[in-house]
PDB file of C-alpha atoms in Angstrom:
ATOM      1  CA  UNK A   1      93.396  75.773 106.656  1.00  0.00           C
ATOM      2  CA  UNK A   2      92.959  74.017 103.580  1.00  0.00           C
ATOM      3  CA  UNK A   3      94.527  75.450 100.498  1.00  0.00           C
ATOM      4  CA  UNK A   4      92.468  73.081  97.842  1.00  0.00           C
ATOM      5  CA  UNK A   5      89.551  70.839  98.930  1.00  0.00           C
ATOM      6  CA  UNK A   6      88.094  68.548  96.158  1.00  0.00           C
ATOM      7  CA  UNK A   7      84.817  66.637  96.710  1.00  0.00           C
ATOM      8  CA  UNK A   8      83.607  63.920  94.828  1.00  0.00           C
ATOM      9  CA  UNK A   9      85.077  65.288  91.662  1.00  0.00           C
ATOM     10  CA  UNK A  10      84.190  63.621  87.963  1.00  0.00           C
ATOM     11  CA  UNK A  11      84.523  65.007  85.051  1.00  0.00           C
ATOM     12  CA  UNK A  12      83.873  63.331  81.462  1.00  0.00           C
ATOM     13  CA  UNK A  13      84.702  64.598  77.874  1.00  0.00           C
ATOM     14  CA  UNK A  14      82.194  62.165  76.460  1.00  0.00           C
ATOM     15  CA  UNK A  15      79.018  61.350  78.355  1.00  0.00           C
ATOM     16  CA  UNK A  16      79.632  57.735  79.696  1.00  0.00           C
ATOM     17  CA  UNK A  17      83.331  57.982  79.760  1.00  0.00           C
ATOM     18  CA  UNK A  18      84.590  59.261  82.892  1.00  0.00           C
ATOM     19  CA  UNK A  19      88.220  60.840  83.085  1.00  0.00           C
ATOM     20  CA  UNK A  20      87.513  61.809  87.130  1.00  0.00           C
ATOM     21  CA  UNK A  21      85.670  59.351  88.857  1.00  0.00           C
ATOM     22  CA  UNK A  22      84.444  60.651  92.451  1.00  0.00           C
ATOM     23  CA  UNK A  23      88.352  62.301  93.427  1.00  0.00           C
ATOM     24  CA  UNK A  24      88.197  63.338  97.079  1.00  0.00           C
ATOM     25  CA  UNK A  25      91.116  65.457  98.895  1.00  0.00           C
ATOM     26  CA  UNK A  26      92.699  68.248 100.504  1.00  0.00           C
ATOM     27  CA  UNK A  27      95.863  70.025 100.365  1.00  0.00           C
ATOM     28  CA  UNK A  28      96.798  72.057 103.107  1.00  0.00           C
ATOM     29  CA  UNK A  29      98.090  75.869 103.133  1.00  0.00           C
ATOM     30  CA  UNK A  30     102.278  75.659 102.261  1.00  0.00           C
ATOM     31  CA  UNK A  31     102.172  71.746 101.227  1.00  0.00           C
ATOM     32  CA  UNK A  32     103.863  70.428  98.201  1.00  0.00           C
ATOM     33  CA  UNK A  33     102.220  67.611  96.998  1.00  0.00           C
ATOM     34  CA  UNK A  34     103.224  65.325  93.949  1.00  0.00           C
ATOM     35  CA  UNK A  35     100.073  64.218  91.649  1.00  0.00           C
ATOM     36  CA  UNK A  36     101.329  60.782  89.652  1.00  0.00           C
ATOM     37  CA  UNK A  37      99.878  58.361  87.790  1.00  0.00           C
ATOM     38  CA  UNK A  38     100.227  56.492  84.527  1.00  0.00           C
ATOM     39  CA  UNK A  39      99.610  58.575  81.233  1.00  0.00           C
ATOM     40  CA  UNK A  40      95.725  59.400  81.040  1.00  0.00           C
ATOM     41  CA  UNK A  41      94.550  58.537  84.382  1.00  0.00           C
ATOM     42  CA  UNK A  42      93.965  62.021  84.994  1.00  0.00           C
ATOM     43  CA  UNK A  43      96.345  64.061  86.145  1.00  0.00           C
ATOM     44  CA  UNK A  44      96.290  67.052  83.640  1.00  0.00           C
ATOM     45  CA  UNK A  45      92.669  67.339  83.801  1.00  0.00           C
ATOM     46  CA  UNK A  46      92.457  67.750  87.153  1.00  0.00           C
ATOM     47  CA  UNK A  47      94.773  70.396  87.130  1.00  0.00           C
ATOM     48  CA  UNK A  48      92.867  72.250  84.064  1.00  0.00           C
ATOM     49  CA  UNK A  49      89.352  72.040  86.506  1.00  0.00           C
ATOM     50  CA  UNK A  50      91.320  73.456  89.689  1.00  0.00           C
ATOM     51  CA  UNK A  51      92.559  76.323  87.206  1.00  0.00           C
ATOM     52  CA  UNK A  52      88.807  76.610  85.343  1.00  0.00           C
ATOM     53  CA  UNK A  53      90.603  75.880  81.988  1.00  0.00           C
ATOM     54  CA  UNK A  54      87.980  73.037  82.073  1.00  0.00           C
ATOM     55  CA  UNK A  55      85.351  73.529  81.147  1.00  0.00           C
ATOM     56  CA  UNK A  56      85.444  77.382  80.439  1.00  0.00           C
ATOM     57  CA  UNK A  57      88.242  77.119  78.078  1.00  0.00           C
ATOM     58  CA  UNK A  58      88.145  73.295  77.154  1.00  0.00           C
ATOM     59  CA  UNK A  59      84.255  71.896  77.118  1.00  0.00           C
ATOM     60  CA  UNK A  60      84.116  69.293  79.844  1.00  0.00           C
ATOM     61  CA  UNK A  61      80.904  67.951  82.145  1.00  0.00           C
ATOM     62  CA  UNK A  62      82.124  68.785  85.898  1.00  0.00           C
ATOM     63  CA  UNK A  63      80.265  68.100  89.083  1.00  0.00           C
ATOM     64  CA  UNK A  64      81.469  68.012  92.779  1.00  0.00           C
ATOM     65  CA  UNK A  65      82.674  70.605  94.892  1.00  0.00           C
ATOM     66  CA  UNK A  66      86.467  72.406  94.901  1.00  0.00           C
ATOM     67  CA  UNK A  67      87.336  74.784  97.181  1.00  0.00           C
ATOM     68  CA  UNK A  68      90.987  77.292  96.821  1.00  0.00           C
ATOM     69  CA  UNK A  69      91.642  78.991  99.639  1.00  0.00           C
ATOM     70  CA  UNK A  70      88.516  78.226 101.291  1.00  0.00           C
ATOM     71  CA  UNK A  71      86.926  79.633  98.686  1.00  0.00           C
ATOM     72  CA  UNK A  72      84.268  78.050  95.680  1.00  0.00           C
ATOM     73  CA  UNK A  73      85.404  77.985  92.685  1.00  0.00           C
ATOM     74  CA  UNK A  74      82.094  77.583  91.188  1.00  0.00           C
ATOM     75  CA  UNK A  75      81.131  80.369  89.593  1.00  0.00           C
ATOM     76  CA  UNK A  76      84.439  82.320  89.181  1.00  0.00           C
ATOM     77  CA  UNK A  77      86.027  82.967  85.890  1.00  0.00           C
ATOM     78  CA  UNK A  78      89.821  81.603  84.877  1.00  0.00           C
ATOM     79  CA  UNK A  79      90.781  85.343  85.276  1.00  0.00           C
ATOM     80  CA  UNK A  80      89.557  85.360  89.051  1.00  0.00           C
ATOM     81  CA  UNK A  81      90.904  82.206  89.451  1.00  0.00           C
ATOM     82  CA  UNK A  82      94.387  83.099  88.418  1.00  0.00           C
ATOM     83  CA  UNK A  83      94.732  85.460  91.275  1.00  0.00           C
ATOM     84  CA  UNK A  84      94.660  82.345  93.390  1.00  0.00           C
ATOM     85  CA  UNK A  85      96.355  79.585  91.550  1.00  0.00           C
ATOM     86  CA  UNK A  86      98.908  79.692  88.425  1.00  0.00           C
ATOM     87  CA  UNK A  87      99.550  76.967  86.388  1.00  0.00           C
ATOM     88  CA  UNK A  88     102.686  76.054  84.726  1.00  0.00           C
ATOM     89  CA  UNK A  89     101.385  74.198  81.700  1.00  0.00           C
ATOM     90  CA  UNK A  90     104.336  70.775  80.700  1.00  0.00           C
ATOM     91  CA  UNK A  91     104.763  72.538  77.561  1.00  0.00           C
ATOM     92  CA  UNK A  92     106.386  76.194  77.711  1.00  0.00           C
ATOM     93  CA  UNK A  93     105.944  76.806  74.066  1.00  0.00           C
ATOM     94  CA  UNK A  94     102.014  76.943  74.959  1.00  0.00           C
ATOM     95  CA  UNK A  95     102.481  79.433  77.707  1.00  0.00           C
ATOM     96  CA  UNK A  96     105.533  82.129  76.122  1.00  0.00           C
ATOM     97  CA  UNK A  97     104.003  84.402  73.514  1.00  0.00           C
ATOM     98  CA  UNK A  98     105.425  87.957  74.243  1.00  0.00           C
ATOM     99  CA  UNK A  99     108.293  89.092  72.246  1.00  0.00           C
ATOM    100  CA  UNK A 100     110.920  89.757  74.924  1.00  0.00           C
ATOM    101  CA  UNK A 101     110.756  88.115  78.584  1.00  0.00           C
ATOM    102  CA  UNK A 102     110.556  91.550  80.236  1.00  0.00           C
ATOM    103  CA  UNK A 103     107.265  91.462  78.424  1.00  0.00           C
ATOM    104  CA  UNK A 104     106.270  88.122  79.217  1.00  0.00           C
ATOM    105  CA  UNK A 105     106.872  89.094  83.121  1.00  0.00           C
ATOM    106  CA  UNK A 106     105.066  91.933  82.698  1.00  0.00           C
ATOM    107  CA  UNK A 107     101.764  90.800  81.156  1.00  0.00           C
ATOM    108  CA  UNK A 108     100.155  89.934  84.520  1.00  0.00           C
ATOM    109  CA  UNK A 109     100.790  92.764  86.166  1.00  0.00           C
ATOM    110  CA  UNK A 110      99.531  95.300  83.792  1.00  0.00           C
ATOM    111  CA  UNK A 111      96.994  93.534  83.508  1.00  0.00           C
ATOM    112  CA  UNK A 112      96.063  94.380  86.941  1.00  0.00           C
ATOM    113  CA  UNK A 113      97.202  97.758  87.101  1.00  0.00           C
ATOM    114  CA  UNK A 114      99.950  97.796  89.130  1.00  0.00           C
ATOM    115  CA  UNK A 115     102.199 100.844  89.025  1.00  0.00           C
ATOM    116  CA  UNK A 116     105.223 100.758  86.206  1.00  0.00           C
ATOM    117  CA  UNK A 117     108.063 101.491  89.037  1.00  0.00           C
ATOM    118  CA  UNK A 118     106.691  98.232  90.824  1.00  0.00           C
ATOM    119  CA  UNK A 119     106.266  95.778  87.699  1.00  0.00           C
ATOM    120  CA  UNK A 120     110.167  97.031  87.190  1.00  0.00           C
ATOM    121  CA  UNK A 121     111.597  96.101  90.519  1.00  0.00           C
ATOM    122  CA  UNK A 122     109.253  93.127  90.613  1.00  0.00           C
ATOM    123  CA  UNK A 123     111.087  91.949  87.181  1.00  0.00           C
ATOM    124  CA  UNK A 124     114.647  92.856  88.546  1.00  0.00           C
ATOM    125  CA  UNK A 125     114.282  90.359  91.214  1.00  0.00           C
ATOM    126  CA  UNK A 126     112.878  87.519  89.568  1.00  0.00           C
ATOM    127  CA  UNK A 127     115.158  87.694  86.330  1.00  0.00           C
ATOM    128  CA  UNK A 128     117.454  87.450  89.183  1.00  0.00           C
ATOM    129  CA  UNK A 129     116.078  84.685  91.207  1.00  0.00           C
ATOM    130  CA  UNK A 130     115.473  82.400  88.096  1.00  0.00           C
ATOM    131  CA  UNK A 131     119.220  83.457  86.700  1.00  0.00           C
ATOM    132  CA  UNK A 132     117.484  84.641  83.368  1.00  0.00           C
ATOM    133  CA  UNK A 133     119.010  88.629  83.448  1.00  0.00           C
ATOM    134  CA  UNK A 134     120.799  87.985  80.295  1.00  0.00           C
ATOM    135  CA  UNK A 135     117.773  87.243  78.477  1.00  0.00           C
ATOM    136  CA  UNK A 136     115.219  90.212  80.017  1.00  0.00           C
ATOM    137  CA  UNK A 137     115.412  91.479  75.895  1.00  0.00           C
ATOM    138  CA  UNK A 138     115.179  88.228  74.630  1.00  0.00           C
ATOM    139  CA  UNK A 139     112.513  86.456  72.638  1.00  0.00           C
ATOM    140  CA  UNK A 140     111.660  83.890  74.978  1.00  0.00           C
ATOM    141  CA  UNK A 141     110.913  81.493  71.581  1.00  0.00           C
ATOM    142  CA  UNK A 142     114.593  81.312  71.207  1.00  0.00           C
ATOM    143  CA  UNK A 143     115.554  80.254  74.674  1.00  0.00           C
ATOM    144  CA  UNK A 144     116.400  76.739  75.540  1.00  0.00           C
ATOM    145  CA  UNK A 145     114.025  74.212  76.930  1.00  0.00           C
ATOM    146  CA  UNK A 146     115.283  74.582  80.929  1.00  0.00           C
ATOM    147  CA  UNK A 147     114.987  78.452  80.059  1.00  0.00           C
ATOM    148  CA  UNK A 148     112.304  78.362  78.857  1.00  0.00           C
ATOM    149  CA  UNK A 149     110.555  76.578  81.713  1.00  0.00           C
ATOM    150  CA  UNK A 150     112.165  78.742  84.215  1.00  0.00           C
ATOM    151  CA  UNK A 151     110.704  81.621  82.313  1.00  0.00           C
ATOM    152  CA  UNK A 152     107.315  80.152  82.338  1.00  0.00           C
ATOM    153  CA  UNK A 153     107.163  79.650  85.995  1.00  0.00           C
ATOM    154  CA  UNK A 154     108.588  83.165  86.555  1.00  0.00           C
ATOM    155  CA  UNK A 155     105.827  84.528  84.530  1.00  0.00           C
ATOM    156  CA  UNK A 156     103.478  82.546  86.422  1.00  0.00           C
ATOM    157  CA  UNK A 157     104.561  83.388  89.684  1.00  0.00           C
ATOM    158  CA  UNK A 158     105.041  87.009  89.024  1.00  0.00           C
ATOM    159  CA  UNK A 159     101.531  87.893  90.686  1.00  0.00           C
ATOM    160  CA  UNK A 160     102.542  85.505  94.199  1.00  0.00           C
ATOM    161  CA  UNK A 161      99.863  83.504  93.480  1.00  0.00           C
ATOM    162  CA  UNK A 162      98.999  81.401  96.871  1.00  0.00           C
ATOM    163  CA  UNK A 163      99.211  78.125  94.856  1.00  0.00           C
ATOM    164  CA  UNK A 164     100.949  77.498  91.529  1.00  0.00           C
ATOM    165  CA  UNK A 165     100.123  74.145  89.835  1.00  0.00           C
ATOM    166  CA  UNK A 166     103.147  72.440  87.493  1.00  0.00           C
ATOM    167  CA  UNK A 167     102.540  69.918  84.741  1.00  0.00           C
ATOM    168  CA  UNK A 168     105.462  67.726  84.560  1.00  0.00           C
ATOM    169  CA  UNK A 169     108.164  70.853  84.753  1.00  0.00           C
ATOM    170  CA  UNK A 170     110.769  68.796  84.429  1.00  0.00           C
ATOM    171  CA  UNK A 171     109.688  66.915  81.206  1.00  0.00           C
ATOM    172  CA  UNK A 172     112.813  67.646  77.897  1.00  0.00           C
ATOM    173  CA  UNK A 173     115.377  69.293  80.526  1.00  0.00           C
ATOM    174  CA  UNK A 174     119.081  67.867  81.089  1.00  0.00           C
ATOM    175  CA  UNK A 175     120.373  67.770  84.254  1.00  0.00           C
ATOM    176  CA  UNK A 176     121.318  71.517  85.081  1.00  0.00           C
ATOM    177  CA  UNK A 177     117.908  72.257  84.162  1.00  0.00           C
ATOM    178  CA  UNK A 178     116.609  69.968  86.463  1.00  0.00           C
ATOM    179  CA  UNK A 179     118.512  71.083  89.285  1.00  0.00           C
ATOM    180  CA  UNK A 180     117.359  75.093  88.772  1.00  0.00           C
ATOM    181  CA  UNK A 181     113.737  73.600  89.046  1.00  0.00           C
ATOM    182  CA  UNK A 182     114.368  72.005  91.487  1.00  0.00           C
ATOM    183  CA  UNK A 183     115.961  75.381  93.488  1.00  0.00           C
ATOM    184  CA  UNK A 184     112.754  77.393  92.382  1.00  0.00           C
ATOM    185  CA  UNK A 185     110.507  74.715  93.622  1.00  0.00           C
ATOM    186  CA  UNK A 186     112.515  74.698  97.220  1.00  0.00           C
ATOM    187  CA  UNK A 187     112.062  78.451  97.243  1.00  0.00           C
ATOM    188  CA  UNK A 188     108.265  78.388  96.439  1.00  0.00           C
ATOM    189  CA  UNK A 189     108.250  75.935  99.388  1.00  0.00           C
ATOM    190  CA  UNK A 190     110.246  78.153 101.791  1.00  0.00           C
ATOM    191  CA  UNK A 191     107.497  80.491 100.564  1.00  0.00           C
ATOM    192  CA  UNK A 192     105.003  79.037 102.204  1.00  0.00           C
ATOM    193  CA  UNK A 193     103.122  78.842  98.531  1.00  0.00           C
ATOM    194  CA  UNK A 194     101.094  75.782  97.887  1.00  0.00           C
ATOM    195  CA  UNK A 195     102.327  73.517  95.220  1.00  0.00           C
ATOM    196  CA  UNK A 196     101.029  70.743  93.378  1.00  0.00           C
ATOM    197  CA  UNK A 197     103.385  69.004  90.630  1.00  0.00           C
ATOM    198  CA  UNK A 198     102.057  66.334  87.928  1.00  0.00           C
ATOM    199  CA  UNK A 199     104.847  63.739  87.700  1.00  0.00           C
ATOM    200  CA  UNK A 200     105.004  60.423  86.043  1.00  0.00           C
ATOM    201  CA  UNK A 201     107.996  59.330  88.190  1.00  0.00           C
ATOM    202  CA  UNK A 202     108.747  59.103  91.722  1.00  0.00           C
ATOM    203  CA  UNK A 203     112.307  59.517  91.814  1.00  0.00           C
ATOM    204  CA  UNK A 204     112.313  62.686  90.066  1.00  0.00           C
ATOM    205  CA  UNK A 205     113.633  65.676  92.199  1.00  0.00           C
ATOM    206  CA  UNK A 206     110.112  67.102  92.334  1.00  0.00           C
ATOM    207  CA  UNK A 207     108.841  64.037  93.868  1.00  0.00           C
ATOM    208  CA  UNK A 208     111.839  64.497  96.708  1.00  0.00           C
ATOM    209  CA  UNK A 209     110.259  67.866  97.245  1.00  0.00           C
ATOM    210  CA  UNK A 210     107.003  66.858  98.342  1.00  0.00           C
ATOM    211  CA  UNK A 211     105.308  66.609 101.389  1.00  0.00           C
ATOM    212  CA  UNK A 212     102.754  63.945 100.298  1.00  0.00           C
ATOM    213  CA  UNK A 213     102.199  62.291  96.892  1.00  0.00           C
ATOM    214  CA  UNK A 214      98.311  61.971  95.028  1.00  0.00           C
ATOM    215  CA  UNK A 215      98.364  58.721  93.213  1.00  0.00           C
ATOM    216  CA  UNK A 216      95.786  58.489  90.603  1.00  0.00           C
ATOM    217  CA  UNK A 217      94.997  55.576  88.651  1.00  0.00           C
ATOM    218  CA  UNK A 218      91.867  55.322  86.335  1.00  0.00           C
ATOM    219  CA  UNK A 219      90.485  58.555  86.996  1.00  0.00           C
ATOM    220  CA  UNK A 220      90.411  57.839  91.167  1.00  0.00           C
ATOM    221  CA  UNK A 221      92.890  58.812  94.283  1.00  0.00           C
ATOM    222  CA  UNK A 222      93.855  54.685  94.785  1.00  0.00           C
ATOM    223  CA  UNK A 223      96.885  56.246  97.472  1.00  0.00           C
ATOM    224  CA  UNK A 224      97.201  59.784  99.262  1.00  0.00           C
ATOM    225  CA  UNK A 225      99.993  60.128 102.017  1.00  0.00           C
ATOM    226  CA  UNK A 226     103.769  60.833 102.836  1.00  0.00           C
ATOM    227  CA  UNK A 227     106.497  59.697 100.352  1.00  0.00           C
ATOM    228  CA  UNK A 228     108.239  57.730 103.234  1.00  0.00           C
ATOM    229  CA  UNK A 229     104.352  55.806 104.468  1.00  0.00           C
ATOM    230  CA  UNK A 230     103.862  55.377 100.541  1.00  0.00           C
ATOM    231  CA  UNK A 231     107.319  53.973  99.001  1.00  0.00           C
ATOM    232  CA  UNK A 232     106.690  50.603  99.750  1.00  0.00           C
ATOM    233  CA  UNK A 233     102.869  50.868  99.211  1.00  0.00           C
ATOM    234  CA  UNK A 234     102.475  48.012  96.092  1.00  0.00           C
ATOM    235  CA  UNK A 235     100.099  50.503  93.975  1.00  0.00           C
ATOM    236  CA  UNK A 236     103.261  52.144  93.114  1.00  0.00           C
ATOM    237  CA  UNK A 237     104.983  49.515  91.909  1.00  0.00           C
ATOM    238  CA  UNK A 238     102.114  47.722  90.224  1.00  0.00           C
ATOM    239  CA  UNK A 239     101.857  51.762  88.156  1.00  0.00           C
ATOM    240  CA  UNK A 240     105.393  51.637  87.292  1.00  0.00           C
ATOM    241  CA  UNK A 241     105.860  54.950  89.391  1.00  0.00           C
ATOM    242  CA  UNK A 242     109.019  53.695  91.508  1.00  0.00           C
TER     243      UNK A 242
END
């Protein structure tokens, strides 16, 4: 089963001007796959339509058909959507706004009711998992920028969404940073959760990760396949990606 279908996707900011331009494919259930491309070809918009960001949030004309989980998006509001798919947005400062992490963990599920003794255990184990305990009272403002993304994809994830969507998560982090991305990303994977990563370069970690890699360039899918059919595909080179 397909985990996101996109058919014949555009979308344009300004009538005329198209940022999609007809993007066709599928990801199946438990895939990683790595969307890269050159700055502005598309990447982050596409994500912000598969989320509904775009255009309920940010005023966009979309046509075409996507599908999570089998089902249409059309129709469904970003709250609906987020019980499906979370995104992890390449900026943390955007996503943090709660005054202590246990908080910002939290949100979702009161949000949706769940019961307090649940949300607690539920935070226990992902402090844990992302190696954030220290910080469960902390204002997640003042953490560092690999905390800060770990914290953001905790957050995000806190629900078990059945596909999370990450904008560049490694952009600003050192090395150790990197690395604890890279160790939530192989658990997500282990998961079975679908992933989809923006990334600018193809010998990130992330891009190590993946099961296939999206190339966009202009707007359009110009290369969609395995990392090992794809590294000596010249597209990459030509986009600086390799």
């Amino acid at each position: 089963m397909e985990a996101v279908r996109v058919e014949n996707l555009h979308l344009s900011y300004v009538p005329g001007q198209p940022v999609l331009d007809g993007v066709n494919f599928e990801v199946e259930c438990g895939e990683t796959v790595v969307i890269a491309g050159l700055s502005g070809c598309g990447k982050s918009s596409l994500c912000h339509v598969l989320c509904g960001i775009i255009p309920q949030l940010i005023e966009g004309d979309v046509s075409g058909q996507m599908e999570l989980d089998g089902e249409n998006i059309a129709g469904k509001s970003v709250a609906e959507l987020a019980l499906i798919v979370a995104l992890v947005m390449q900026d943390s400062d955007n996503q943090l706004f709660c005054t202590t992490l246990e908080d910002e963990l939290a949100f979702g599920l009161e949000n949706r009711c769940v019961e307090p003794e649940e949300i607690s255990h539920s935070i226990d184990m992902m402090l844990e998992r992302t190696k954030l305990s220290r910080y469960r009272y902390s204002d997640p403002g003042q953490l560092s920028g690999g905390e800060k993304k770990r914290a953001a994809l905790a957050a995000a994830t806190m629900g078990e969404p059945s596909i999370v969507i990450l904008d560049e998560p490694l952009s600003g982090l050192d090395e150790a940073g990197r690395q604890l991305v890279g160790e939530m990303l192989r658990e997500l994977h282990e998961q079975q959760v679908t992933v989809l990563i923006v990334e600018h370069d193809l010998t990130a970690v992330t891009a190590r990760l993946a099961d296939r890699w999206l190339i966009l360039d202009q707007g359009r899918v110009v290369a969609h396949d395995t990392p090992d059919k794809l590294r000596h595909n010249q597209i990459l080179y030509e986009l600086e990606l390799l």
